């Protein structure tokens, strides 16, 4: 048994109530949940952890999400856009160190200059690295034409978090206007899938007013949308945002961290063969948080390879860890910790989502 649920059922066809019960587990039961998630993870996606070298391309954003430190309305942020050479340098670093993949993330813009620039960078990275790096983009909502151009240039995965699958909660954390339209976000996910991307989504965990039922529904949303990748993590307040004022409503950092891990585990158990990232927000709330995320069922990490002077301006939330540029020693440490747990880092391999191929076989 895990909680009140027989062990055989966990891993089988979980209903909404079961998901809520698992997300509400406490004490020793949580370890049992993680063990089950590890079992499922090893069976469906193996014992490797794949890397995406994260490049935070620009902190300029046209949107105003209430939770995010780089929202357009935050006038205290010094805005940057990496020079082309800085991007190529980071990509070559990832290539030389066997990272296998890149993830390029940015504030959302939809002007021509931005669209052209992303297309150019993807094409040029391909040329300079022998087309040997997998490329994930996370650059927000765009038109179908833009998504297609970037796909044709060589990006093949796209991460667009739904943030919350509850429309009501989504509206609480975004301005109510055309730029922050829940249905457009859904439409974007559909477009990305149609074009042929491996599609990822995710939510923030521990938001004010969010319940275990909301989170269970988020996991059911992932399943219904048949996504290939999940990137989710605890919500962490940022002082220069409207939601800072609601921080009194939050559970403790420790509770939000633990809930983040439980979300990973339950998502792994239900969705099985998807890629799940152990995100930076976990590392922010707990020492070795990234490792703990992996041991709860995640199989992807995103080492930050943005030049540190810029990474500190890509501050989505308080206390975001800024690497001192010593990415490799940190990975060596992680690799040793993973080995102690029967896992290891994968080198020179894309680590595409197994689910993507299964999904396309069916269609
Ligand atoms: N602009 C793009 C990508 C960059 S933001 C987009 O919004 O899709 C990437 C993610 O950071 C967002 O999806 C959000 O889930 C997360 N994020 C932003 N502010 C956060 C906060 N205060 N706490 C935790 N995660 C946050
Ligand atoms: Fe911009 Fe993304 Fe932050 Fe929203 S979450 S303000 S779209 S960077």
Coordinates of N, CA and C and ligand atoms in Angstrom, one line a residue, residues 67-69 105-108 138-140 159-161 163 185 204 234-238 281 314 316-317, ligand 1:
X67 N 3.5 36.7 -11.8 CA 4.5 36.0 -10.9 C 5.9 36.2 -11.3
X68 N 6.2 36.8 -12.5 CA 7.5 36.7 -13.1 C 8.3 37.9 -13.0
X69 N 9.6 37.7 -12.5 CA 10.5 38.9 -12.3 C 10.9 39.7 -13.5
X105 N 15.9 29.6 -24.0 CA 14.7 30.2 -23.4 C 14.8 31.7 -23.4
X106 N 13.7 32.4 -23.5 CA 13.7 33.8 -23.6 C 12.3 34.4 -23.1
X107 N 12.4 35.7 -22.8 CA 11.1 36.4 -22.6 C 10.4 36.4 -24.0
X108 N 9.1 36.6 -23.9 CA 8.3 36.5 -25.2 C 8.3 37.8 -26.0
X138 N 12.0 27.6 -25.9 CA 11.0 28.0 -24.9 C 10.9 29.5 -25.0
X139 N 10.2 29.9 -26.1 CA 10.1 31.4 -26.4 C 8.7 31.8 -26.5
X140 N 7.8 31.1 -25.8 CA 6.4 31.6 -25.6 C 5.5 31.4 -26.8
X159 N 9.0 23.9 -25.4 CA 8.4 23.9 -24.0 C 7.5 25.1 -23.8
X160 N 6.3 24.9 -23.6 CA 5.3 26.0 -23.3 C 4.5 25.6 -22.1
X161 N 4.8 26.1 -21.0 CA 4.0 25.7 -19.8 C 2.6 26.3 -19.8
X163 N 1.1 26.7 -17.2 CA 1.2 27.4 -15.9 C 0.2 26.9 -14.8
X185 N -3.0 29.9 -25.4 CA -1.9 29.0 -25.0 C -2.2 27.5 -25.4
X204 N 3.2 25.7 -12.5 CA 3.9 26.1 -11.2 C 3.2 25.4 -10.1
X234 N 8.3 24.4 -8.3 CA 7.6 25.2 -7.3 C 7.6 26.6 -7.7
X235 N 6.5 27.3 -7.4 CA 6.4 28.7 -7.5 C 7.2 29.4 -6.4
X236 N 8.0 30.4 -6.8 CA 8.8 31.1 -5.9 C 8.6 32.6 -6.1
X237 N 8.2 33.3 -5.1 CA 7.8 34.8 -5.3 C 9.0 35.6 -5.6
X238 N 8.7 36.7 -6.4 CA 9.7 37.7 -6.7 C 9.2 39.0 -6.2
X281 N 14.0 25.6 -10.1 CA 13.3 26.1 -8.9 C 13.4 25.1 -7.8
X314 N 18.5 37.4 -15.6 CA 17.3 36.6 -16.0 C 16.7 36.0 -14.7
X316 N 13.8 35.2 -12.7 CA 12.3 35.0 -12.7 C 11.7 35.1 -11.3
X317 N 12.6 34.7 -10.3 CA 12.1 34.6 -8.9 C 13.3 34.9 -8.0
Ligands
LIG1 N1 8.6 33.5 -21.7 C1 8.5 32.1 -21.9 C2 9.7 31.3 -21.3 C3 10.4 31.9 -20.2 S1 9.6 31.9 -18.6 C4 7.2 31.6 -21.3 O1 6.7 32.2 -20.4 O2 6.7 30.5 -21.7 C5 9.8 30.2 -18.2 C6 8.9 29.7 -17.0 O3 9.4 30.3 -15.8 C7 7.5 30.1 -17.1 O4 6.8 29.2 -17.9 C8 7.1 30.0 -15.6 O5 6.5 28.7 -15.3 C9 8.4 30.0 -14.9 N2 8.4 31.1 -13.9 C10 8.3 32.4 -14.1 N3 8.2 33.1 -12.9 C11 8.3 32.1 -11.9 C12 8.3 32.2 -10.5 N4 8.1 33.3 -9.9 N5 8.4 31.0 -9.8 C13 8.5 29.8 -10.5 N6 8.5 29.7 -11.8 C14 8.4 30.9 -12.5

